[in-house]
Tab-separated table of C-alpha atoms in Angstrom:
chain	number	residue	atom	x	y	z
A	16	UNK	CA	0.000	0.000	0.000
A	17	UNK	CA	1.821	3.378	-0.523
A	18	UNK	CA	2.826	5.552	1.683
A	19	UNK	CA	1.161	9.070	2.434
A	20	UNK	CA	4.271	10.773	1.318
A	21	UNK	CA	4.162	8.786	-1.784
A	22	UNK	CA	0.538	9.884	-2.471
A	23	UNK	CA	1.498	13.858	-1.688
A	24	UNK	CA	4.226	13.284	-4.131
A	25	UNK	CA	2.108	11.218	-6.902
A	26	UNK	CA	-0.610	14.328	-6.673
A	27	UNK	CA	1.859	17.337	-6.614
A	28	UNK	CA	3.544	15.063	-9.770
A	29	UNK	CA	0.014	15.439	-11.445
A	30	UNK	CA	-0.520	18.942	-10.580
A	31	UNK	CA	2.430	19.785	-11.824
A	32	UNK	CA	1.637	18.791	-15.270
A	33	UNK	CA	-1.708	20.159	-15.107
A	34	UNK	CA	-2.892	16.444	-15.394
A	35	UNK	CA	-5.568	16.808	-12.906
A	36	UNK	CA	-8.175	18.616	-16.245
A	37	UNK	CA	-8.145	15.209	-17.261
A	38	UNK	CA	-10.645	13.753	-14.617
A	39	UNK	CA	-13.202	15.928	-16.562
A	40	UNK	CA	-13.581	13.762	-18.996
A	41	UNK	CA	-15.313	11.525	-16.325
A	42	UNK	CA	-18.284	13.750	-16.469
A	43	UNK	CA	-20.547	13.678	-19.748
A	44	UNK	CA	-21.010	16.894	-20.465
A	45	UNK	CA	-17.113	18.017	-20.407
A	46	UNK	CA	-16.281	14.760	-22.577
A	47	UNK	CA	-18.791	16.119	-25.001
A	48	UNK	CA	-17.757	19.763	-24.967
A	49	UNK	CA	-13.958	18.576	-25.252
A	50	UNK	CA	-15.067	16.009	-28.165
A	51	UNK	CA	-16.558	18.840	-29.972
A	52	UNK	CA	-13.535	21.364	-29.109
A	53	UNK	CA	-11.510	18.939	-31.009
A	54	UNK	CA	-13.974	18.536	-34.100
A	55	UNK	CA	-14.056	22.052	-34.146
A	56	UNK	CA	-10.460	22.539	-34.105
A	57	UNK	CA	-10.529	20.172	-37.143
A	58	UNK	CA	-12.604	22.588	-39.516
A	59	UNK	CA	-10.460	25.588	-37.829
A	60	UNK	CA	-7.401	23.579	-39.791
A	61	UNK	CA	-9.454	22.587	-43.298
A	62	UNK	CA	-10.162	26.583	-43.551
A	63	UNK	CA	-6.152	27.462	-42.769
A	64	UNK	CA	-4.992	24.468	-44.627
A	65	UNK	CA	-7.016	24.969	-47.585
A	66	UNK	CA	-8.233	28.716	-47.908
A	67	UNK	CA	-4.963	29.869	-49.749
A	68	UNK	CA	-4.726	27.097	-51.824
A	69	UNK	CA	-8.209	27.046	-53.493
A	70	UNK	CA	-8.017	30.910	-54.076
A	71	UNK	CA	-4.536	30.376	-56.138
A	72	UNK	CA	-5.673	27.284	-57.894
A	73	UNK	CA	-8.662	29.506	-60.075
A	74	UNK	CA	-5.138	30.822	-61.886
A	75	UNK	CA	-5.499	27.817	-63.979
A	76	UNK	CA	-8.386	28.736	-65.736
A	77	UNK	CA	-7.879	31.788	-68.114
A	78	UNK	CA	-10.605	34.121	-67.358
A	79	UNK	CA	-10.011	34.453	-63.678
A	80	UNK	CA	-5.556	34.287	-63.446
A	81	UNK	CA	-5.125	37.902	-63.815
A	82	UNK	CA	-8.036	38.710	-61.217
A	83	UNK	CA	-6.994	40.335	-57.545
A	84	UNK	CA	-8.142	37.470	-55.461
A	85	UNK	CA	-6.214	35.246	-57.441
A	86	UNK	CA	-3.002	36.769	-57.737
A	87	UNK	CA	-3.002	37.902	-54.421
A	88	UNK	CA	-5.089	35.730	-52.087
A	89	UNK	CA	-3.751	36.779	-49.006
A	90	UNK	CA	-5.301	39.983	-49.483
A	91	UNK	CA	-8.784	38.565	-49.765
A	92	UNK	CA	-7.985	36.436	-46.855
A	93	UNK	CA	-6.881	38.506	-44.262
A	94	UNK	CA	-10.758	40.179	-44.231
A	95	UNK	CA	-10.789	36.811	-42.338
A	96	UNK	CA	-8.829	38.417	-39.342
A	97	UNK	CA	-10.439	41.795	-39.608
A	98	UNK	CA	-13.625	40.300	-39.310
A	99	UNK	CA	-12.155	37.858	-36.191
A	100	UNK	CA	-11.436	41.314	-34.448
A	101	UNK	CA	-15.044	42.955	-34.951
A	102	UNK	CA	-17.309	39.712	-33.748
A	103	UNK	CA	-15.165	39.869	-30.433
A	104	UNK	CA	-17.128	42.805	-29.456
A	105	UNK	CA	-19.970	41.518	-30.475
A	106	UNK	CA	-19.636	38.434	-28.426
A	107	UNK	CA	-21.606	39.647	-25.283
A	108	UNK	CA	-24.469	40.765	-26.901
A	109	UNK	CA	-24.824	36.822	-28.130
A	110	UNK	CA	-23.888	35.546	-25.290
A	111	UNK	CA	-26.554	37.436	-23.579
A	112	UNK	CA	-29.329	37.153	-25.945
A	113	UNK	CA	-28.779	33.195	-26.243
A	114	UNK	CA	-26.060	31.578	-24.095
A	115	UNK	CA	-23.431	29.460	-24.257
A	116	UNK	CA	-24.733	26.650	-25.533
A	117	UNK	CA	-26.439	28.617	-28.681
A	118	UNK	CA	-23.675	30.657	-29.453
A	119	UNK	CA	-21.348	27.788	-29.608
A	120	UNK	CA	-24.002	26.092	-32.314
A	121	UNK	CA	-23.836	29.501	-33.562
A	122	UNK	CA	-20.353	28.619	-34.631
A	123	UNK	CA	-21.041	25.279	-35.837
A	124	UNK	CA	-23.689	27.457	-38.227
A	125	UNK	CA	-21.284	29.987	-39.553
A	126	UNK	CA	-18.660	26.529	-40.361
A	127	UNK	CA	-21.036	25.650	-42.766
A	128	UNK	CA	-21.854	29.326	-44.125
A	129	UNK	CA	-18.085	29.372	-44.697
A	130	UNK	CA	-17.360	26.097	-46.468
A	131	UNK	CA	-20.791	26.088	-48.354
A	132	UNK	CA	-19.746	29.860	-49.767
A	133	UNK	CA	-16.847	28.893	-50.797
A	134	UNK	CA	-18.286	25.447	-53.005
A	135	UNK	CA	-19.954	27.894	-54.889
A	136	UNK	CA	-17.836	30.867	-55.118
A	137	UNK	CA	-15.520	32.287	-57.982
A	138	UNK	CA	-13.094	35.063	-57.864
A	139	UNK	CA	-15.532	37.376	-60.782
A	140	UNK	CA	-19.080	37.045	-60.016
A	141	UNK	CA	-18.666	35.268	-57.060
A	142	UNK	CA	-16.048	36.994	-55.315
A	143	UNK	CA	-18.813	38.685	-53.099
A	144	UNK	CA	-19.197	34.841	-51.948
A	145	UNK	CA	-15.514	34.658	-50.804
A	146	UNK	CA	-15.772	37.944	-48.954
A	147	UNK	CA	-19.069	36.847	-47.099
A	148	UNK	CA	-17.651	33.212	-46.354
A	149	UNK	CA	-14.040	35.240	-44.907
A	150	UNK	CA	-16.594	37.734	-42.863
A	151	UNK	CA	-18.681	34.364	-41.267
A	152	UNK	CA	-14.696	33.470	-40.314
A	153	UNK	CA	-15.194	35.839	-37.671
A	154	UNK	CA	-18.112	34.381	-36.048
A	155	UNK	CA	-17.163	30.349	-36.744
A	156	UNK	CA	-14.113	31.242	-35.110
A	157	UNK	CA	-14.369	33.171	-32.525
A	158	UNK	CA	-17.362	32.367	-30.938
A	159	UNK	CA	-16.825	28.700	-30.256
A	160	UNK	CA	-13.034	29.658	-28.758
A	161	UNK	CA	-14.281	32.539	-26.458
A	162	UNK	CA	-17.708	30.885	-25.340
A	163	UNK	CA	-15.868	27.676	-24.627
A	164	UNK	CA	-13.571	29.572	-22.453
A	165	UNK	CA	-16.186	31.235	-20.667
A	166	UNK	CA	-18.066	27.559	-20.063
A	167	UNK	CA	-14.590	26.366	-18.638
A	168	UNK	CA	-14.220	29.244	-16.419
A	169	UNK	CA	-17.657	29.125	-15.320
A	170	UNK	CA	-18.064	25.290	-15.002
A	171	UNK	CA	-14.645	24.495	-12.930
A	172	UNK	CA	-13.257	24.756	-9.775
A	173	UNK	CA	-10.719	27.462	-9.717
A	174	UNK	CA	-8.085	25.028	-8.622
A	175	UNK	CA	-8.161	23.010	-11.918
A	176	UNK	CA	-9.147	25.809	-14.285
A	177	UNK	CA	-6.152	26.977	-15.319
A	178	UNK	CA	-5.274	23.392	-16.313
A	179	UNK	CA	-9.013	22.847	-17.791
A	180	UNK	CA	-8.193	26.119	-20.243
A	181	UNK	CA	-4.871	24.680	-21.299
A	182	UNK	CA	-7.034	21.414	-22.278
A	183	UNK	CA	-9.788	23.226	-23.911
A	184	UNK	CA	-7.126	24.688	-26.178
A	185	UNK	CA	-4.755	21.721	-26.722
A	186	UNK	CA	-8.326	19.549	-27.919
A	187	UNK	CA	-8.703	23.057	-30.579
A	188	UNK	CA	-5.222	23.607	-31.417
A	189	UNK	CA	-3.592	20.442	-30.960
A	190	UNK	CA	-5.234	17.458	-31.326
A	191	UNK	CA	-8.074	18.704	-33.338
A	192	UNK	CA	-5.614	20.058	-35.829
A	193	UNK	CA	-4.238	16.507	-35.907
A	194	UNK	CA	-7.030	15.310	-36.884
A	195	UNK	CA	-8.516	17.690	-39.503
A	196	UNK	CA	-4.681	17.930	-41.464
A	197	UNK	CA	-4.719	14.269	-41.484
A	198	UNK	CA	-7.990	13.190	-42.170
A	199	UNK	CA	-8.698	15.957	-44.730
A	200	UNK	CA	-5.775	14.741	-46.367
A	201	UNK	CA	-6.801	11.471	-47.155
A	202	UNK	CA	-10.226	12.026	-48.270
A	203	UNK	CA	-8.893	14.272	-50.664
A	204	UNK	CA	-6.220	12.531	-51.595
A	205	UNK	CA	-8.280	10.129	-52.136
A	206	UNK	CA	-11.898	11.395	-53.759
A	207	UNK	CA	-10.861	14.830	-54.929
A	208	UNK	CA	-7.743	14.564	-56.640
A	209	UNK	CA	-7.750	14.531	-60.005
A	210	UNK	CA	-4.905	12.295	-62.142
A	211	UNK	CA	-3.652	15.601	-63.067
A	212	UNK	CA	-3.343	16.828	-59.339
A	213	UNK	CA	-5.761	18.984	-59.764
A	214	UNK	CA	-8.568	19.263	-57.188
A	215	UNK	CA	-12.235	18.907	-57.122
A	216	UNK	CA	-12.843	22.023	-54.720
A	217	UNK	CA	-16.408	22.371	-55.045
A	218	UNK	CA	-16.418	18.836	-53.648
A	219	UNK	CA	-13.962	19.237	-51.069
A	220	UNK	CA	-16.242	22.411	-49.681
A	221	UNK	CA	-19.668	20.780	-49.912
A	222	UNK	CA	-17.592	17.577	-47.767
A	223	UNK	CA	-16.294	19.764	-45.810
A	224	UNK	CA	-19.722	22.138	-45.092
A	225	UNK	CA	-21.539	18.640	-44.637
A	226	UNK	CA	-19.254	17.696	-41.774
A	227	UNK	CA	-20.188	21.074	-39.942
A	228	UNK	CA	-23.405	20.688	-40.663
A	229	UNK	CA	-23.436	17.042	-38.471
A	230	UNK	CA	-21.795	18.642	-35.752
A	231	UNK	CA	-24.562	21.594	-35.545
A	232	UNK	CA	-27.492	18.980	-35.503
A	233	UNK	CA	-25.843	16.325	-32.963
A	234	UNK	CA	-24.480	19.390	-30.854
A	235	UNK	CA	-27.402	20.491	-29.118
A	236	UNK	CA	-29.128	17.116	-28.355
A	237	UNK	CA	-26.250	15.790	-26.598
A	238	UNK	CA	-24.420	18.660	-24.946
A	239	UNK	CA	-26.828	19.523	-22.302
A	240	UNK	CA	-26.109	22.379	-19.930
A	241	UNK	CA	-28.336	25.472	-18.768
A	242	UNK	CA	-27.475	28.833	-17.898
A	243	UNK	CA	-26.636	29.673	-14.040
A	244	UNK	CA	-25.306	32.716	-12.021
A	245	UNK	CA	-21.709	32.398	-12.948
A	246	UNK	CA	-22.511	32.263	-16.366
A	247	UNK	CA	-24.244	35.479	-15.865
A	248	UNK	CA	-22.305	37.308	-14.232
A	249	UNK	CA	-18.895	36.581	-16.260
A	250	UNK	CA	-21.152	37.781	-18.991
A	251	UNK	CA	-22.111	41.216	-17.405
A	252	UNK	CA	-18.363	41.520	-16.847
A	253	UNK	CA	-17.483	40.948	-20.329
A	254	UNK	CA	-19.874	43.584	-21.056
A	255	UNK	CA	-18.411	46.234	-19.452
Protein backbone atom coordinates (compact mmCIF):
# COMPACT_ATOMS: atom_id res chain seq x y z
CA UNK A 1 0.00 0.00 0.00
CA UNK A 2 1.82 3.38 -0.52
CA UNK A 3 2.83 5.55 1.68
CA UNK A 4 1.16 9.07 2.43
CA UNK A 5 4.27 10.77 1.32
CA UNK A 6 4.16 8.79 -1.78
CA UNK A 7 0.54 9.88 -2.47
CA UNK A 8 1.50 13.86 -1.69
CA UNK A 9 4.23 13.28 -4.13
CA UNK A 10 2.11 11.22 -6.90
CA UNK A 11 -0.61 14.33 -6.67
CA UNK A 12 1.86 17.34 -6.61
CA UNK A 13 3.54 15.06 -9.77
CA UNK A 14 0.01 15.44 -11.45
CA UNK A 15 -0.52 18.94 -10.58
CA UNK A 16 2.43 19.78 -11.82
CA UNK A 17 1.64 18.79 -15.27
CA UNK A 18 -1.71 20.16 -15.11
CA UNK A 19 -2.89 16.44 -15.39
CA UNK A 20 -5.57 16.81 -12.91
CA UNK A 21 -8.17 18.62 -16.25
CA UNK A 22 -8.14 15.21 -17.26
CA UNK A 23 -10.64 13.75 -14.62
CA UNK A 24 -13.20 15.93 -16.56
CA UNK A 25 -13.58 13.76 -19.00
CA UNK A 26 -15.31 11.52 -16.33
CA UNK A 27 -18.28 13.75 -16.47
CA UNK A 28 -20.55 13.68 -19.75
CA UNK A 29 -21.01 16.89 -20.46
CA UNK A 30 -17.11 18.02 -20.41
CA UNK A 31 -16.28 14.76 -22.58
CA UNK A 32 -18.79 16.12 -25.00
CA UNK A 33 -17.76 19.76 -24.97
CA UNK A 34 -13.96 18.58 -25.25
CA UNK A 35 -15.07 16.01 -28.17
CA UNK A 36 -16.56 18.84 -29.97
CA UNK A 37 -13.53 21.36 -29.11
CA UNK A 38 -11.51 18.94 -31.01
CA UNK A 39 -13.97 18.54 -34.10
CA UNK A 40 -14.06 22.05 -34.15
CA UNK A 41 -10.46 22.54 -34.11
CA UNK A 42 -10.53 20.17 -37.14
CA UNK A 43 -12.60 22.59 -39.52
CA UNK A 44 -10.46 25.59 -37.83
CA UNK A 45 -7.40 23.58 -39.79
CA UNK A 46 -9.45 22.59 -43.30
CA UNK A 47 -10.16 26.58 -43.55
CA UNK A 48 -6.15 27.46 -42.77
CA UNK A 49 -4.99 24.47 -44.63
CA UNK A 50 -7.02 24.97 -47.58
CA UNK A 51 -8.23 28.72 -47.91
CA UNK A 52 -4.96 29.87 -49.75
CA UNK A 53 -4.73 27.10 -51.82
CA UNK A 54 -8.21 27.05 -53.49
CA UNK A 55 -8.02 30.91 -54.08
CA UNK A 56 -4.54 30.38 -56.14
CA UNK A 57 -5.67 27.28 -57.89
CA UNK A 58 -8.66 29.51 -60.07
CA UNK A 59 -5.14 30.82 -61.89
CA UNK A 60 -5.50 27.82 -63.98
CA UNK A 61 -8.39 28.74 -65.74
CA UNK A 62 -7.88 31.79 -68.11
CA UNK A 63 -10.61 34.12 -67.36
CA UNK A 64 -10.01 34.45 -63.68
CA UNK A 65 -5.56 34.29 -63.45
CA UNK A 66 -5.12 37.90 -63.81
CA UNK A 67 -8.04 38.71 -61.22
CA UNK A 68 -6.99 40.34 -57.55
CA UNK A 69 -8.14 37.47 -55.46
CA UNK A 70 -6.21 35.25 -57.44
CA UNK A 71 -3.00 36.77 -57.74
CA UNK A 72 -3.00 37.90 -54.42
CA UNK A 73 -5.09 35.73 -52.09
CA UNK A 74 -3.75 36.78 -49.01
CA UNK A 75 -5.30 39.98 -49.48
CA UNK A 76 -8.78 38.57 -49.77
CA UNK A 77 -7.99 36.44 -46.85
CA UNK A 78 -6.88 38.51 -44.26
CA UNK A 79 -10.76 40.18 -44.23
CA UNK A 80 -10.79 36.81 -42.34
CA UNK A 81 -8.83 38.42 -39.34
CA UNK A 82 -10.44 41.79 -39.61
CA UNK A 83 -13.62 40.30 -39.31
CA UNK A 84 -12.16 37.86 -36.19
CA UNK A 85 -11.44 41.31 -34.45
CA UNK A 86 -15.04 42.95 -34.95
CA UNK A 87 -17.31 39.71 -33.75
CA UNK A 88 -15.17 39.87 -30.43
CA UNK A 89 -17.13 42.80 -29.46
CA UNK A 90 -19.97 41.52 -30.47
CA UNK A 91 -19.64 38.43 -28.43
CA UNK A 92 -21.61 39.65 -25.28
CA UNK A 93 -24.47 40.76 -26.90
CA UNK A 94 -24.82 36.82 -28.13
CA UNK A 95 -23.89 35.55 -25.29
CA UNK A 96 -26.55 37.44 -23.58
CA UNK A 97 -29.33 37.15 -25.95
CA UNK A 98 -28.78 33.19 -26.24
CA UNK A 99 -26.06 31.58 -24.10
CA UNK A 100 -23.43 29.46 -24.26
CA UNK A 101 -24.73 26.65 -25.53
CA UNK A 102 -26.44 28.62 -28.68
CA UNK A 103 -23.68 30.66 -29.45
CA UNK A 104 -21.35 27.79 -29.61
CA UNK A 105 -24.00 26.09 -32.31
CA UNK A 106 -23.84 29.50 -33.56
CA UNK A 107 -20.35 28.62 -34.63
CA UNK A 108 -21.04 25.28 -35.84
CA UNK A 109 -23.69 27.46 -38.23
CA UNK A 110 -21.28 29.99 -39.55
CA UNK A 111 -18.66 26.53 -40.36
CA UNK A 112 -21.04 25.65 -42.77
CA UNK A 113 -21.85 29.33 -44.13
CA UNK A 114 -18.09 29.37 -44.70
CA UNK A 115 -17.36 26.10 -46.47
CA UNK A 116 -20.79 26.09 -48.35
CA UNK A 117 -19.75 29.86 -49.77
CA UNK A 118 -16.85 28.89 -50.80
CA UNK A 119 -18.29 25.45 -53.00
CA UNK A 120 -19.95 27.89 -54.89
CA UNK A 121 -17.84 30.87 -55.12
CA UNK A 122 -15.52 32.29 -57.98
CA UNK A 123 -13.09 35.06 -57.86
CA UNK A 124 -15.53 37.38 -60.78
CA UNK A 125 -19.08 37.04 -60.02
CA UNK A 126 -18.67 35.27 -57.06
CA UNK A 127 -16.05 36.99 -55.31
CA UNK A 128 -18.81 38.68 -53.10
CA UNK A 129 -19.20 34.84 -51.95
CA UNK A 130 -15.51 34.66 -50.80
CA UNK A 131 -15.77 37.94 -48.95
CA UNK A 132 -19.07 36.85 -47.10
CA UNK A 133 -17.65 33.21 -46.35
CA UNK A 134 -14.04 35.24 -44.91
CA UNK A 135 -16.59 37.73 -42.86
CA UNK A 136 -18.68 34.36 -41.27
CA UNK A 137 -14.70 33.47 -40.31
CA UNK A 138 -15.19 35.84 -37.67
CA UNK A 139 -18.11 34.38 -36.05
CA UNK A 140 -17.16 30.35 -36.74
CA UNK A 141 -14.11 31.24 -35.11
CA UNK A 142 -14.37 33.17 -32.53
CA UNK A 143 -17.36 32.37 -30.94
CA UNK A 144 -16.82 28.70 -30.26
CA UNK A 145 -13.03 29.66 -28.76
CA UNK A 146 -14.28 32.54 -26.46
CA UNK A 147 -17.71 30.89 -25.34
CA UNK A 148 -15.87 27.68 -24.63
CA UNK A 149 -13.57 29.57 -22.45
CA UNK A 150 -16.19 31.24 -20.67
CA UNK A 151 -18.07 27.56 -20.06
CA UNK A 152 -14.59 26.37 -18.64
CA UNK A 153 -14.22 29.24 -16.42
CA UNK A 154 -17.66 29.12 -15.32
CA UNK A 155 -18.06 25.29 -15.00
CA UNK A 156 -14.65 24.50 -12.93
CA UNK A 157 -13.26 24.76 -9.77
CA UNK A 158 -10.72 27.46 -9.72
CA UNK A 159 -8.08 25.03 -8.62
CA UNK A 160 -8.16 23.01 -11.92
CA UNK A 161 -9.15 25.81 -14.28
CA UNK A 162 -6.15 26.98 -15.32
CA UNK A 163 -5.27 23.39 -16.31
CA UNK A 164 -9.01 22.85 -17.79
CA UNK A 165 -8.19 26.12 -20.24
CA UNK A 166 -4.87 24.68 -21.30
CA UNK A 167 -7.03 21.41 -22.28
CA UNK A 168 -9.79 23.23 -23.91
CA UNK A 169 -7.13 24.69 -26.18
CA UNK A 170 -4.75 21.72 -26.72
CA UNK A 171 -8.33 19.55 -27.92
CA UNK A 172 -8.70 23.06 -30.58
CA UNK A 173 -5.22 23.61 -31.42
CA UNK A 174 -3.59 20.44 -30.96
CA UNK A 175 -5.23 17.46 -31.33
CA UNK A 176 -8.07 18.70 -33.34
CA UNK A 177 -5.61 20.06 -35.83
CA UNK A 178 -4.24 16.51 -35.91
CA UNK A 179 -7.03 15.31 -36.88
CA UNK A 180 -8.52 17.69 -39.50
CA UNK A 181 -4.68 17.93 -41.46
CA UNK A 182 -4.72 14.27 -41.48
CA UNK A 183 -7.99 13.19 -42.17
CA UNK A 184 -8.70 15.96 -44.73
CA UNK A 185 -5.78 14.74 -46.37
CA UNK A 186 -6.80 11.47 -47.16
CA UNK A 187 -10.23 12.03 -48.27
CA UNK A 188 -8.89 14.27 -50.66
CA UNK A 189 -6.22 12.53 -51.60
CA UNK A 190 -8.28 10.13 -52.14
CA UNK A 191 -11.90 11.39 -53.76
CA UNK A 192 -10.86 14.83 -54.93
CA UNK A 193 -7.74 14.56 -56.64
CA UNK A 194 -7.75 14.53 -60.00
CA UNK A 195 -4.90 12.29 -62.14
CA UNK A 196 -3.65 15.60 -63.07
CA UNK A 197 -3.34 16.83 -59.34
CA UNK A 198 -5.76 18.98 -59.76
CA UNK A 199 -8.57 19.26 -57.19
CA UNK A 200 -12.23 18.91 -57.12
CA UNK A 201 -12.84 22.02 -54.72
CA UNK A 202 -16.41 22.37 -55.05
CA UNK A 203 -16.42 18.84 -53.65
CA UNK A 204 -13.96 19.24 -51.07
CA UNK A 205 -16.24 22.41 -49.68
CA UNK A 206 -19.67 20.78 -49.91
CA UNK A 207 -17.59 17.58 -47.77
CA UNK A 208 -16.29 19.76 -45.81
CA UNK A 209 -19.72 22.14 -45.09
CA UNK A 210 -21.54 18.64 -44.64
CA UNK A 211 -19.25 17.70 -41.77
CA UNK A 212 -20.19 21.07 -39.94
CA UNK A 213 -23.41 20.69 -40.66
CA UNK A 214 -23.44 17.04 -38.47
CA UNK A 215 -21.79 18.64 -35.75
CA UNK A 216 -24.56 21.59 -35.54
CA UNK A 217 -27.49 18.98 -35.50
CA UNK A 218 -25.84 16.33 -32.96
CA UNK A 219 -24.48 19.39 -30.85
CA UNK A 220 -27.40 20.49 -29.12
CA UNK A 221 -29.13 17.12 -28.35
CA UNK A 222 -26.25 15.79 -26.60
CA UNK A 223 -24.42 18.66 -24.95
CA UNK A 224 -26.83 19.52 -22.30
CA UNK A 225 -26.11 22.38 -19.93
CA UNK A 226 -28.34 25.47 -18.77
CA UNK A 227 -27.48 28.83 -17.90
CA UNK A 228 -26.64 29.67 -14.04
CA UNK A 229 -25.31 32.72 -12.02
CA UNK A 230 -21.71 32.40 -12.95
CA UNK A 231 -22.51 32.26 -16.37
CA UNK A 232 -24.24 35.48 -15.87
CA UNK A 233 -22.30 37.31 -14.23
CA UNK A 234 -18.89 36.58 -16.26
CA UNK A 235 -21.15 37.78 -18.99
CA UNK A 236 -22.11 41.22 -17.40
CA UNK A 237 -18.36 41.52 -16.85
CA UNK A 238 -17.48 40.95 -20.33
CA UNK A 239 -19.87 43.58 -21.06
CA UNK A 240 -18.41 46.23 -19.45
Amino acid sequence: MPSLANRIDSKSFVDALGLRAFTLFKQKKFAVFFFFSMFLGAALQLTNAYGDTYLHDFKNIPEYENLLAVKYPAIIMSISQISETLFILAIPFFLRKFGIKYVMLLSMLAWVLRFGLFAFADPAGGLWMIILSCIVYGMAFDFFNISGSLFMETQIDASIRGSAQGLFMMMVNGFGALFGSFTSGLIIDKFFTYADHSKDWQGIWITFASYALVLAVIFPFIFKYKHNRAEESAIKAMSH
